[in-house]
mmCIF file of C-alpha atoms in Angstrom:
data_model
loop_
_atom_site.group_PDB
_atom_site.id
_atom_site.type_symbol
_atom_site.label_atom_id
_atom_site.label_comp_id
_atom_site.label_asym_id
_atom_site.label_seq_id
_atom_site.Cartn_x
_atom_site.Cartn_y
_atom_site.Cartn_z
ATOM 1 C CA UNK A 75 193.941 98.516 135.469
ATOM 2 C CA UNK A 76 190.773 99.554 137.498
ATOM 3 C CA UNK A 77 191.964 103.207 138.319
ATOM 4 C CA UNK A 78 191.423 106.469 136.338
ATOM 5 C CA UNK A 79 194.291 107.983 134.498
ATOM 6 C CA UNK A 80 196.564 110.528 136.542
ATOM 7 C CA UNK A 81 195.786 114.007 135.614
ATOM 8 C CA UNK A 82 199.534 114.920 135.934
ATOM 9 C CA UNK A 83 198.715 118.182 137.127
ATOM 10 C CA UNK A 84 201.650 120.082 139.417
ATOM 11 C CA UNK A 85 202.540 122.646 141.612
ATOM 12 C CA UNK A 86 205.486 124.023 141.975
ATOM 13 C CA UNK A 87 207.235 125.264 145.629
ATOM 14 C CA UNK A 88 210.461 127.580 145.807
ATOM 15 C CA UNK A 89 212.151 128.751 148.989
ATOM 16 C CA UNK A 90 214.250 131.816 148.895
ATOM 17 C CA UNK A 91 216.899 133.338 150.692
ATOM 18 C CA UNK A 92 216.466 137.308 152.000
ATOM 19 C CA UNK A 93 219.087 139.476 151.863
ATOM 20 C CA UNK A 94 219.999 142.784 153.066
ATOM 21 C CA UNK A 95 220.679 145.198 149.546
ATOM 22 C CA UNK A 96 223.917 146.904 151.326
ATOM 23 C CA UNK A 97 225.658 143.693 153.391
ATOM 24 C CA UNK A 98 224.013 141.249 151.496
ATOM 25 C CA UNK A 99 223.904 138.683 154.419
ATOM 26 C CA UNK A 100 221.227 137.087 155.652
ATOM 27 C CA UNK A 101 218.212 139.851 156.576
ATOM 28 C CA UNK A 102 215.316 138.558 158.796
ATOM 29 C CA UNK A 103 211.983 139.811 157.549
ATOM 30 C CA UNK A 104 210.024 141.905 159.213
ATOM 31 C CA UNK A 105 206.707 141.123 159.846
ATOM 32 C CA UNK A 106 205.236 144.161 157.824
ATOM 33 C CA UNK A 107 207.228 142.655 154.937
ATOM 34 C CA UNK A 108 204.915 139.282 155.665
ATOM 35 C CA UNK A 109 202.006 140.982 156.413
ATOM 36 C CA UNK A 110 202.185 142.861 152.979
ATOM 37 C CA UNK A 111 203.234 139.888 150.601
ATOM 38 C CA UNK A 112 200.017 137.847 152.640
ATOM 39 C CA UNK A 113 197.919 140.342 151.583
ATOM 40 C CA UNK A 114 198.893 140.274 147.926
ATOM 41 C CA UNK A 115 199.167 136.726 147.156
ATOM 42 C CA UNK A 116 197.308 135.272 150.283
ATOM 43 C CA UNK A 117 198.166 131.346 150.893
ATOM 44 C CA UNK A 118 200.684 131.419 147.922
ATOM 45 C CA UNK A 119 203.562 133.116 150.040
ATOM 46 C CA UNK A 120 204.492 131.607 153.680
ATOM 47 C CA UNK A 121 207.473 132.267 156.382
ATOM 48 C CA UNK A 122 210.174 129.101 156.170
ATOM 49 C CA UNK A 123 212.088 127.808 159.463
ATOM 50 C CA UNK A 124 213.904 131.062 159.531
ATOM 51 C CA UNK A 125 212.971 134.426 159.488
ATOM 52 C CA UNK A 126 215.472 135.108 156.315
ATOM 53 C CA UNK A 127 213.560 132.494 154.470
ATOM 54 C CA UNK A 128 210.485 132.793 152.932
ATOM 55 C CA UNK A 129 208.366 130.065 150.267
ATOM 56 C CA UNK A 130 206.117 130.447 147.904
ATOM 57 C CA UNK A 131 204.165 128.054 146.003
ATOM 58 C CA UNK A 132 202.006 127.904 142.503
ATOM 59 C CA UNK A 133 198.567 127.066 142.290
ATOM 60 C CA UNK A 134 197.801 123.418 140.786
ATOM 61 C CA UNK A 135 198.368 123.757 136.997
ATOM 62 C CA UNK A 136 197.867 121.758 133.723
ATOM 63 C CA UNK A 137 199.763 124.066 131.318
ATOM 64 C CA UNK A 138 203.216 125.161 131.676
ATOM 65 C CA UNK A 139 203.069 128.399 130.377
ATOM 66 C CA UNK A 140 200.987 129.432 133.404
ATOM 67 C CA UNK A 141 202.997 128.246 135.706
ATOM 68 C CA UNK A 142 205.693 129.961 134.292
ATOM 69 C CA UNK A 143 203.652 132.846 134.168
ATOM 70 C CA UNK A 144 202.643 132.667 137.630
ATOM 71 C CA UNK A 145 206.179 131.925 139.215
ATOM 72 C CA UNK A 146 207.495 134.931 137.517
ATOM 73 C CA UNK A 147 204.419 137.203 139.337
ATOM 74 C CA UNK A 148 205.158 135.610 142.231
ATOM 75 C CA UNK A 149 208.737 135.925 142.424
ATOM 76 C CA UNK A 150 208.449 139.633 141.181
ATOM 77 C CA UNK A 151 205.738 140.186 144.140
ATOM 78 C CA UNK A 152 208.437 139.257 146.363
ATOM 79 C CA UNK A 153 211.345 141.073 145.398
ATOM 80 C CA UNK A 154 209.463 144.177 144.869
ATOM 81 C CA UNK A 155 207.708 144.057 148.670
ATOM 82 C CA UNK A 156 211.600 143.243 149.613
ATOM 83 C CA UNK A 157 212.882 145.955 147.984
ATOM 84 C CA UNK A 158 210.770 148.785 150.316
ATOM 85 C CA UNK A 159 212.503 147.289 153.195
ATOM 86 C CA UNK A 160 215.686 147.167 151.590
ATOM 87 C CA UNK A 161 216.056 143.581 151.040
ATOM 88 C CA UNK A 162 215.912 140.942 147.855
ATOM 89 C CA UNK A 163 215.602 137.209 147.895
ATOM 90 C CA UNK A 164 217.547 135.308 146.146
ATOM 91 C CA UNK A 165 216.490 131.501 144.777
ATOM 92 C CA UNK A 166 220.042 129.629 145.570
ATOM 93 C CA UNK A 167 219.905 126.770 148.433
ATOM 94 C CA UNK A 168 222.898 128.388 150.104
ATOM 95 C CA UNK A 169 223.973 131.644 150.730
ATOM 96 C CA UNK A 170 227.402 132.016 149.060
ATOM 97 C CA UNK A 171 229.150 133.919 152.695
ATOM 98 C CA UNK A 172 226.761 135.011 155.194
ATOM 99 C CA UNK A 173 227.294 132.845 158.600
ATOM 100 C CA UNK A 174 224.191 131.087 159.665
ATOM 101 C CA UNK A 175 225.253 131.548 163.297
ATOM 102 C CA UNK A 176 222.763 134.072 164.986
ATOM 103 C CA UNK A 177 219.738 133.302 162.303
ATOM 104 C CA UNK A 178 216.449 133.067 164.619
ATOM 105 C CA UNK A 179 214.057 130.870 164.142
ATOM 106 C CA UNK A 180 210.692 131.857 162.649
ATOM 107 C CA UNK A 181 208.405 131.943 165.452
ATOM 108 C CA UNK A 182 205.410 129.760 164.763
ATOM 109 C CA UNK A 183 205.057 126.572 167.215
ATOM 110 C CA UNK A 184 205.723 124.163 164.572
ATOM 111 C CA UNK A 185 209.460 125.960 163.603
ATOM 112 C CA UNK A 186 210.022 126.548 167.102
ATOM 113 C CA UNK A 187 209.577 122.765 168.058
ATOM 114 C CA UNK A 188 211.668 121.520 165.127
ATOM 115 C CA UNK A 189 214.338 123.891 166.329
ATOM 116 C CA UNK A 190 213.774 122.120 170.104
ATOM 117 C CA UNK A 191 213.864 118.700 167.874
ATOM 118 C CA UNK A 192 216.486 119.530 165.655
ATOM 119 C CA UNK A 193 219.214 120.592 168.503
ATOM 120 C CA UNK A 194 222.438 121.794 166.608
ATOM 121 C CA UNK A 195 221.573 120.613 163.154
ATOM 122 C CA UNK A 196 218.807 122.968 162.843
ATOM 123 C CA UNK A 197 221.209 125.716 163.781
ATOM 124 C CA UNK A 198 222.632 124.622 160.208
ATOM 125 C CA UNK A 199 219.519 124.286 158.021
ATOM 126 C CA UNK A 200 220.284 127.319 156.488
ATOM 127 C CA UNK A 201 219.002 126.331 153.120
ATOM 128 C CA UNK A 202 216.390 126.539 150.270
ATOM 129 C CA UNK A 203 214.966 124.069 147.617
ATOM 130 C CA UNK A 204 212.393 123.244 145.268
ATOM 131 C CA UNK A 205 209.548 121.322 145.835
ATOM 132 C CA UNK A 206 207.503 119.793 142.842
ATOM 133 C CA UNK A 207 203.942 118.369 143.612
ATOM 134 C CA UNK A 208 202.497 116.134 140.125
ATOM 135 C CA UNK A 209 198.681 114.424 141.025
ATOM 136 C CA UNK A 210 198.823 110.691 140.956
ATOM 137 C CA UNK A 211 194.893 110.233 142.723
ATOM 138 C CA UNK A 212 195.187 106.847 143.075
ATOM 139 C CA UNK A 213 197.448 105.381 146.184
ATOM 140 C CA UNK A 214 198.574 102.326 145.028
ATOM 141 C CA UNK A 215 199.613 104.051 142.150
ATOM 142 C CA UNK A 216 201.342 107.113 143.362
ATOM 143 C CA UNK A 217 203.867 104.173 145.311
ATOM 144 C CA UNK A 218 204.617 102.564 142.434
ATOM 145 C CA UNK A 219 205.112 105.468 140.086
ATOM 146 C CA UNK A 220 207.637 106.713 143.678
ATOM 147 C CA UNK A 221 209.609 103.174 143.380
ATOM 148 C CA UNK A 222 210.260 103.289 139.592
ATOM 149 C CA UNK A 223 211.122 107.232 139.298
ATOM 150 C CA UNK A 224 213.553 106.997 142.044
ATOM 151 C CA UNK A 225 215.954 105.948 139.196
ATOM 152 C CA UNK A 226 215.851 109.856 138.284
ATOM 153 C CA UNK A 227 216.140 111.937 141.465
ATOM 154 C CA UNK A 228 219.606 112.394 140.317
ATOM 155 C CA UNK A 229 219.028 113.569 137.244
ATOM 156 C CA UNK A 230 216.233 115.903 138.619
ATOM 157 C CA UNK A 231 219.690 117.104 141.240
ATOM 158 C CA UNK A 232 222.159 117.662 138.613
ATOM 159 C CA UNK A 233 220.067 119.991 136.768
ATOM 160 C CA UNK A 234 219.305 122.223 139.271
ATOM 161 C CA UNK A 235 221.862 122.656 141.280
ATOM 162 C CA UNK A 236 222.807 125.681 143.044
ATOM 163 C CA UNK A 237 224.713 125.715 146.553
ATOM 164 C CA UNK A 238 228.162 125.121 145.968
ATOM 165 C CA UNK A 239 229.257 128.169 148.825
ATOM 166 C CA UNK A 240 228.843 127.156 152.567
ATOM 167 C CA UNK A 241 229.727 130.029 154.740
ATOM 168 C CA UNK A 242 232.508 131.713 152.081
ATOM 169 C CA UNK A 243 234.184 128.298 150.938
ATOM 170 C CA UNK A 244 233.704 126.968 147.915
ATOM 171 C CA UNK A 245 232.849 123.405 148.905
ATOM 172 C CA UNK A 246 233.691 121.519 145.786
ATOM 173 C CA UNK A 247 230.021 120.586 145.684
ATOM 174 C CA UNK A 248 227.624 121.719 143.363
ATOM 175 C CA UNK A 249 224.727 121.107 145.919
ATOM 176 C CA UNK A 250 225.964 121.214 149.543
ATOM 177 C CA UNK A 251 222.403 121.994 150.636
ATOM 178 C CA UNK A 252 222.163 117.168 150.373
ATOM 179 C CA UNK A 253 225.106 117.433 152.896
ATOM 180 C CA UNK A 254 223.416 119.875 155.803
ATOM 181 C CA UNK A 255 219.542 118.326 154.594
ATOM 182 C CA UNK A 256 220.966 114.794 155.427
ATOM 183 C CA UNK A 257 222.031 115.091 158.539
ATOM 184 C CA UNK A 258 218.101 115.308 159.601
ATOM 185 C CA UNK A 259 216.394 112.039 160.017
ATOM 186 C CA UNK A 260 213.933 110.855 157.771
ATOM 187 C CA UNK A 261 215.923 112.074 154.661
ATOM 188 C CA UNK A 262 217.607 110.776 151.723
ATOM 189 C CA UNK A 263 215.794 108.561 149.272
ATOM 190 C CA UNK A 264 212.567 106.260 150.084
ATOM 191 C CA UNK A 265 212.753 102.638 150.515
ATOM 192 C CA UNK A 266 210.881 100.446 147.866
ATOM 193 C CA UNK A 267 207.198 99.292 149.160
ATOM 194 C CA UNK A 268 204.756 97.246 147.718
ATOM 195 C CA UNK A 269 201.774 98.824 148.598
ATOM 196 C CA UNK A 270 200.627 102.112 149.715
ATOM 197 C CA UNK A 271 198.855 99.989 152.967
ATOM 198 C CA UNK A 272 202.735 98.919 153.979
ATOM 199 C CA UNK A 273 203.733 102.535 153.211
ATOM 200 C CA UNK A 274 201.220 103.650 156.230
ATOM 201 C CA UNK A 275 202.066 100.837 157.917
ATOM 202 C CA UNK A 276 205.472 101.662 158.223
ATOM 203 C CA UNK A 277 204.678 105.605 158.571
ATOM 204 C CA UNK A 278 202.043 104.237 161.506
ATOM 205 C CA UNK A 279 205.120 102.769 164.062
ATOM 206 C CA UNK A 280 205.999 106.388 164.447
ATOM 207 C CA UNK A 281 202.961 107.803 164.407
ATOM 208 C CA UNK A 282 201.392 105.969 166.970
ATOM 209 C CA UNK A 283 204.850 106.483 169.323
ATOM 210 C CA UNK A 284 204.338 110.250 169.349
ATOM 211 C CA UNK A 285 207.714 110.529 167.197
ATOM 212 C CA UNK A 286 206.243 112.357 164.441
ATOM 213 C CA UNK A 287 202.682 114.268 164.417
ATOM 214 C CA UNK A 288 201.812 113.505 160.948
ATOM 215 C CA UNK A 289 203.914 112.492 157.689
ATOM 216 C CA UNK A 290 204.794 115.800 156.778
ATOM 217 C CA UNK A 291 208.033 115.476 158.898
ATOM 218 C CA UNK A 292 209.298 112.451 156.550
ATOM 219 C CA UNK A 293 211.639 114.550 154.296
ATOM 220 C CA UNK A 294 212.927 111.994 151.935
ATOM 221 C CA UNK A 295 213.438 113.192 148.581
ATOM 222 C CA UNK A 296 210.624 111.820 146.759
ATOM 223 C CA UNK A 297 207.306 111.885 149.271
ATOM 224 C CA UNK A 298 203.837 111.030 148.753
ATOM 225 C CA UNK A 299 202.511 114.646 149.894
ATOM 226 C CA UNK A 300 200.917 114.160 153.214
ATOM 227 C CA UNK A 301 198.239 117.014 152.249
ATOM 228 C CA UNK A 302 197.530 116.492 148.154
ATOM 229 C CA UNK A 303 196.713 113.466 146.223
ATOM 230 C CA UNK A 304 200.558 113.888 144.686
ATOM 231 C CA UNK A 305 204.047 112.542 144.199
ATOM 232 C CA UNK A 306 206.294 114.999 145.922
ATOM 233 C CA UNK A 307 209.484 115.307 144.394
ATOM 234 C CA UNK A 308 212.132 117.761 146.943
ATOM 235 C CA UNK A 309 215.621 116.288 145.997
ATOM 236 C CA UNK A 310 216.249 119.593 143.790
ATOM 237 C CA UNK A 311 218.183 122.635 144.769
ATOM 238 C CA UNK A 312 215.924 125.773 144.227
ATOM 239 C CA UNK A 313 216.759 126.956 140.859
ATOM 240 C CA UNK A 314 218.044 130.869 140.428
ATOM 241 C CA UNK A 315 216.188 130.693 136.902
ATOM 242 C CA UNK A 316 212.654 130.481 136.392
ATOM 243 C CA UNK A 317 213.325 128.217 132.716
ATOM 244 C CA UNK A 318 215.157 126.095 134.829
ATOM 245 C CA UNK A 319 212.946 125.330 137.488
ATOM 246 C CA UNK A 320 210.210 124.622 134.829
ATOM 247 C CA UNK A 321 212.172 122.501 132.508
ATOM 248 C CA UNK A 322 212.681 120.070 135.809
ATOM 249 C CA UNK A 323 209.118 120.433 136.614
ATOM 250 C CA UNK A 324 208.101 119.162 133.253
ATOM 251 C CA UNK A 325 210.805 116.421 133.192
ATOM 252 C CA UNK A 326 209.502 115.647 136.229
ATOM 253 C CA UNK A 327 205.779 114.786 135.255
ATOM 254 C CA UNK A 328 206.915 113.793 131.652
ATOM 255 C CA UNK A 329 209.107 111.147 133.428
ATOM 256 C CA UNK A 330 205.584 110.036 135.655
ATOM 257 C CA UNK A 331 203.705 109.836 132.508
ATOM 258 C CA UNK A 332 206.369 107.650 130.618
ATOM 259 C CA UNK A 333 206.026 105.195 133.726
ATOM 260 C CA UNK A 334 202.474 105.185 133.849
ATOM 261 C CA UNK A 335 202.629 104.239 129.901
ATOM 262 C CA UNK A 336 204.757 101.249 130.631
ATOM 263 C CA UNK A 337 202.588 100.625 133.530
ATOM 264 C CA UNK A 338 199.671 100.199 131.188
ATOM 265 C CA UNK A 339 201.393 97.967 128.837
ATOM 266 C CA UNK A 340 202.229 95.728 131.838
ATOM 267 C CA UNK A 341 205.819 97.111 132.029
ATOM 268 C CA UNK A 342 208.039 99.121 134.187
ATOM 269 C CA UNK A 343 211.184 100.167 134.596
ATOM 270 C CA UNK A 344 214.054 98.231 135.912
ATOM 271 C CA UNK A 345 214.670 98.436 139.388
ATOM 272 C CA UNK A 346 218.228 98.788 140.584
ATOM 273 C CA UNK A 347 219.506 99.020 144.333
ATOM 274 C CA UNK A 348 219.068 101.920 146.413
ATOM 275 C CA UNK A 349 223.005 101.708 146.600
ATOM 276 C CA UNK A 350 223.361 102.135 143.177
ATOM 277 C CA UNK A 351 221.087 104.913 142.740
ATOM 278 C CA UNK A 352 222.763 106.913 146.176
ATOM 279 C CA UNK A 353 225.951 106.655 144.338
ATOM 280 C CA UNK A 354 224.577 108.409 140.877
ATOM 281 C CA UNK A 355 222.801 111.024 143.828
ATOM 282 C CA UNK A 356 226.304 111.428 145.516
ATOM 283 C CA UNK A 357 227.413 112.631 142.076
ATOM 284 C CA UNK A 358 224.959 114.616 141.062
ATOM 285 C CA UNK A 359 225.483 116.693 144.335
ATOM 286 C CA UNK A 360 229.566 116.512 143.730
ATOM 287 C CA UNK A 361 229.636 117.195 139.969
ATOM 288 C CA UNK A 362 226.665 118.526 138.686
ATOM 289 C CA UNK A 363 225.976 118.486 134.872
ATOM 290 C CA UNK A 364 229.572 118.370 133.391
ATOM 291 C CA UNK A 365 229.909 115.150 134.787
ATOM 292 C CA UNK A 366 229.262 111.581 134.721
ATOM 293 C CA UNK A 367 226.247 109.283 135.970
ATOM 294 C CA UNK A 368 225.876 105.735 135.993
ATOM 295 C CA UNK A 369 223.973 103.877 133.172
ATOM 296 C CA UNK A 370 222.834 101.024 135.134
ATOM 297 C CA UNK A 371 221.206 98.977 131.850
ATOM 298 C CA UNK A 372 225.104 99.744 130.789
ATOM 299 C CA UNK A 373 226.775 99.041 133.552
ATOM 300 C CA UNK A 374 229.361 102.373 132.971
ATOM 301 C CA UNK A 375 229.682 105.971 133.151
ATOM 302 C CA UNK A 376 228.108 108.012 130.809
ATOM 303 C CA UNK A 377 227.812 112.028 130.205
ATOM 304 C CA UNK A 378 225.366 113.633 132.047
ATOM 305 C CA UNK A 379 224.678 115.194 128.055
ATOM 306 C CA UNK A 380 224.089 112.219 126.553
ATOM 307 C CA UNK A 381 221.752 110.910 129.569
ATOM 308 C CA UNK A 382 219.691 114.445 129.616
ATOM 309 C CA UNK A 383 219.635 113.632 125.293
ATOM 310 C CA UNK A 384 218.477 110.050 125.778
ATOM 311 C CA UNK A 385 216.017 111.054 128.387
ATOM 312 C CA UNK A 386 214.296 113.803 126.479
ATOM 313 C CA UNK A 387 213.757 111.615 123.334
ATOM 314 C CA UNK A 388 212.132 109.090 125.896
ATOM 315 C CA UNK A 389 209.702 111.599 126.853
ATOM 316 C CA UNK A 390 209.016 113.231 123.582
ATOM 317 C CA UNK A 391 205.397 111.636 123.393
ATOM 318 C CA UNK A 392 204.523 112.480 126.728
ATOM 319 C CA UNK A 393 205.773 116.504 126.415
ATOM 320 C CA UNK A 394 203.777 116.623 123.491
ATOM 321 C CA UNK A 395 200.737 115.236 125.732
ATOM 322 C CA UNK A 396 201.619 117.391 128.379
ATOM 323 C CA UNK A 397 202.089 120.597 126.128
ATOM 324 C CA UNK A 398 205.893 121.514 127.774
ATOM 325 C CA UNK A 399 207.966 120.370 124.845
ATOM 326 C CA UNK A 400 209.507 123.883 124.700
ATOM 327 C CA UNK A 401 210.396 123.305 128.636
ATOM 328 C CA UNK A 402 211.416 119.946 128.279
ATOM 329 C CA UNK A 403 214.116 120.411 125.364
ATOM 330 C CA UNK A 404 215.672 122.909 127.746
ATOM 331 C CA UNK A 405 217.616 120.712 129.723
ATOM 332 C CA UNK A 406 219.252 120.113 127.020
ATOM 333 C CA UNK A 407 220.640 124.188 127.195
ATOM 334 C CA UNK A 408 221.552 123.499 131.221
ATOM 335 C CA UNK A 409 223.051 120.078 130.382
ATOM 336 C CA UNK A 410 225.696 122.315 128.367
ATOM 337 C CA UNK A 411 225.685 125.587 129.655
ATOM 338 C CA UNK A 412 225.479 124.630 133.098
ATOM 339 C CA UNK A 413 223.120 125.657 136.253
ATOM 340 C CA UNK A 414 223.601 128.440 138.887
ATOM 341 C CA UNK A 415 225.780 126.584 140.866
ATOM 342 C CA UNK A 416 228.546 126.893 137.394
ATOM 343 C CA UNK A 417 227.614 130.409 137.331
ATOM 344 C CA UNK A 418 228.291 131.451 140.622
ATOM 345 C CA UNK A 419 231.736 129.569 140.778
ATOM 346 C CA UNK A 420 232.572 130.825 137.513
ATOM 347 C CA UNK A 421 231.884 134.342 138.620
ATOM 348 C CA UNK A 422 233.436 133.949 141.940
ATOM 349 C CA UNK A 423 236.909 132.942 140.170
ATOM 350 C CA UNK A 424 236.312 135.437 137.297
ATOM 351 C CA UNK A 425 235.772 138.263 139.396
ATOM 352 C CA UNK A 426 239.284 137.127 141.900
ATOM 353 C CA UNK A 427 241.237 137.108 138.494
ATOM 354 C CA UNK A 428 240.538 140.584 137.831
ATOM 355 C CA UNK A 429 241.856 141.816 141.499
ATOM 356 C CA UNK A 430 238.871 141.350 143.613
ATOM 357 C CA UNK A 431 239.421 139.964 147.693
ATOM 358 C CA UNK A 432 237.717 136.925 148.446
ATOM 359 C CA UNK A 433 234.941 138.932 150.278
ATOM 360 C CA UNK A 434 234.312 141.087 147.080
ATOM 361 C CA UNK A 435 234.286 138.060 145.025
ATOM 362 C CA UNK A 436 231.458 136.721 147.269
ATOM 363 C CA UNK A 437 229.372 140.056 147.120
ATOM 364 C CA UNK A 438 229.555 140.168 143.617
ATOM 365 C CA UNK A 439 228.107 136.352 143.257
ATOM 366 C CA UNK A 440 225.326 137.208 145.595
ATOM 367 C CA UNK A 441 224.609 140.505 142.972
ATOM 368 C CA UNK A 442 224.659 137.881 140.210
ATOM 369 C CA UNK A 443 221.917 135.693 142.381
ATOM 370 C CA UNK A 444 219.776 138.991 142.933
ATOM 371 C CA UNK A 445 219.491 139.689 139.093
ATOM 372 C CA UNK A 446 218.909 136.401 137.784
ATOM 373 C CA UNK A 447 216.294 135.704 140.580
ATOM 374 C CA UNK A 448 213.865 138.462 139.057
ATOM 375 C CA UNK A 449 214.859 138.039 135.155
ATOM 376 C CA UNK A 450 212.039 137.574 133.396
ATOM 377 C CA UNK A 451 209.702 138.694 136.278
ATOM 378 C CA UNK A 452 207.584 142.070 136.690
ATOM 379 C CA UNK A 453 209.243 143.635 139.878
#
């Protein structure tokens, strides 16, 4: 082909939710509490749009058992800095009750003019997720690796799934952060191109009319990064456990690596309509993983289980490549046990069963989102 194989090294991004330890709603952090966790982990840790938010992100790695290592530190780092002001984060994309109403925006001139370009929706962008970078160096490449893995961003969603309160309802969705994130422009899932040149070309028309400063403000789910020579995947919730957010990471650039295989034996994957592939995405964020998705090659719906089973024998010579089988098999475990947006409703109705108010109920999901945000980690 002319080009150098990927590396299919990745990075992995989390946002979290603070929270006060005796209301548990939202709790703005001070700056102390940033100026600490800056010094300790430097570039790694940064404020989000609001001052209850704050992300973190993983240096670039090549094995997953040091990124899981380093997530862990990282999320432990936080939590215990949190704790002195008495506040914890929690990874969920929604907060199961607190109102977003009153949240203030962090003050940094690119939040603050997002806010001013946002109007009333990003009054409402109350929300976290998980952003995983995997390095694709060549261009032409990285867009046609984005066209073909499109196919998965569902998949990706159902396993990671965890916002299914908005404000004290239980929405029925297993990932209403999609419904607030998509009423933003320049969201949702990327248009086929044929070229990385047309992909700038088309970026260009809005560069060029002052409607966007650079490509970082195109939020679809699947990006390539305007700052790293990667494939940006951002369609997943951020995942309360730290073997789930790995295990999607690794299907994530065991998925690439597949591609790039067939790529070299001058084959790809099939492409179906972007129709198609918004209606498995729709149920992904409805369902989650004790549900159906579409088998296009098929043409009927299939169990998310057998899917996740089928997939992970696919990729079976490129985990082994890749060193993450261990991570890899694992969505297998959340394909049947179910992610932390199954938890939390499960709690939340467990927990009114046994005489607890609605508001109680709530609390004690947000506990449950406290403890499993730190297990495994060194707080």
């Amino acid at each position: 082909m002319g080009t150098m194989a990927p590396s299919f090294t990745f990075g992995i991004e989390e946002e979290y939710h603070l929270v006060d330890l005796e209301s548990r709603h939202f709790a703005p952090a001070p700056e102390e509490l940033m100026r600490i966790s800056e010094a300790e982990l430097g570039k790694q840790v940064a404020p989000e749009f609001f001052r209850s938010q704050i992300e973190v992100g993983t240096s670039v790695h090549n094995d997953f058992a040091a990124a899981r290592k380093e997530l862990a530190r990282l999320r432990g780092t936080i939590a215990r800095i949190a704790a002195r002001f008495g506040m914890a984060p929690i990874a969920a994309s929604t907060h199961p009750f607190a109102d977003r109403s009153g949240l203030e925006t962090t003050p940094k001139p690119r939040y603050q003019a997002l806010a001013e370009d946002f109007g009333g929706i990003g009054r409402r962008l109350a929300i976290c997720g998980m952003h995983v970078h995997v390095a694709i160096d060549d261009p032409d490449m990285r867009i046609d690796l984005m066209n073909q893995v499109r196919y998965f961003l569902p998949h990706f969603l159902m396993l990671s799934t965890s916002s299914p309160f908005w404000q004290g309802e239980d929405t029925g969705l297993k990932s209403y952060r999609l419904a607030v994130f998509h009423e933003l422009p320049r969201t949702g899932l990327p248009q086929r191109f044929e070229s990385f040149t047309e992909y700038e070309r088309t970026i260009d028309v809005l560069l060029r009319n002052g409607v966007i400063e650079d490509a970082t403000k195109i939020w679809w789910d699947l990006r390539p990064s305007a700052r790293f020579p990667t494939l940006e995947m951002r369609v997943t919730d951020v995942c309360t456990r730290l073997d789930d957010a790995l295990s999607i990471a690794a299907l994530y650039a065991c998925t690439l690596r597949m591609l790039y295989r067939l790529r070299r034996a001058n084959q790809k994957w099939r492409s179906y309509p972007a129709f198609l592939i918004e209606e498995n995405r729709w149920r992904a964020q409805r369902y989650g993983v004790s549900e159906t998705l579409f088998d296009f090659g098929q043409g009927k719906l299939v169990p998310f289980a057998t899917l996740i089973t089928e997939l992970v024998g696919l990729l079976a010579e490129d985990a082994a490549a890749l060193g993450c089988e261990r991570e890899v098999r694992h969505a297998l475990n959340i394909a049947t046990g179910g992610t932390s947006a199954d938890r939390q409703v499960t709690r939340y109705r467990h927990l009114q069963s046994l005489g607890a108010t609605q508001a109680e109920a709530l609390v004690g999901v947000v506990d449950g989102l406290i403890a499993e945000t730190v297990e495994g980690c060194d707080v």
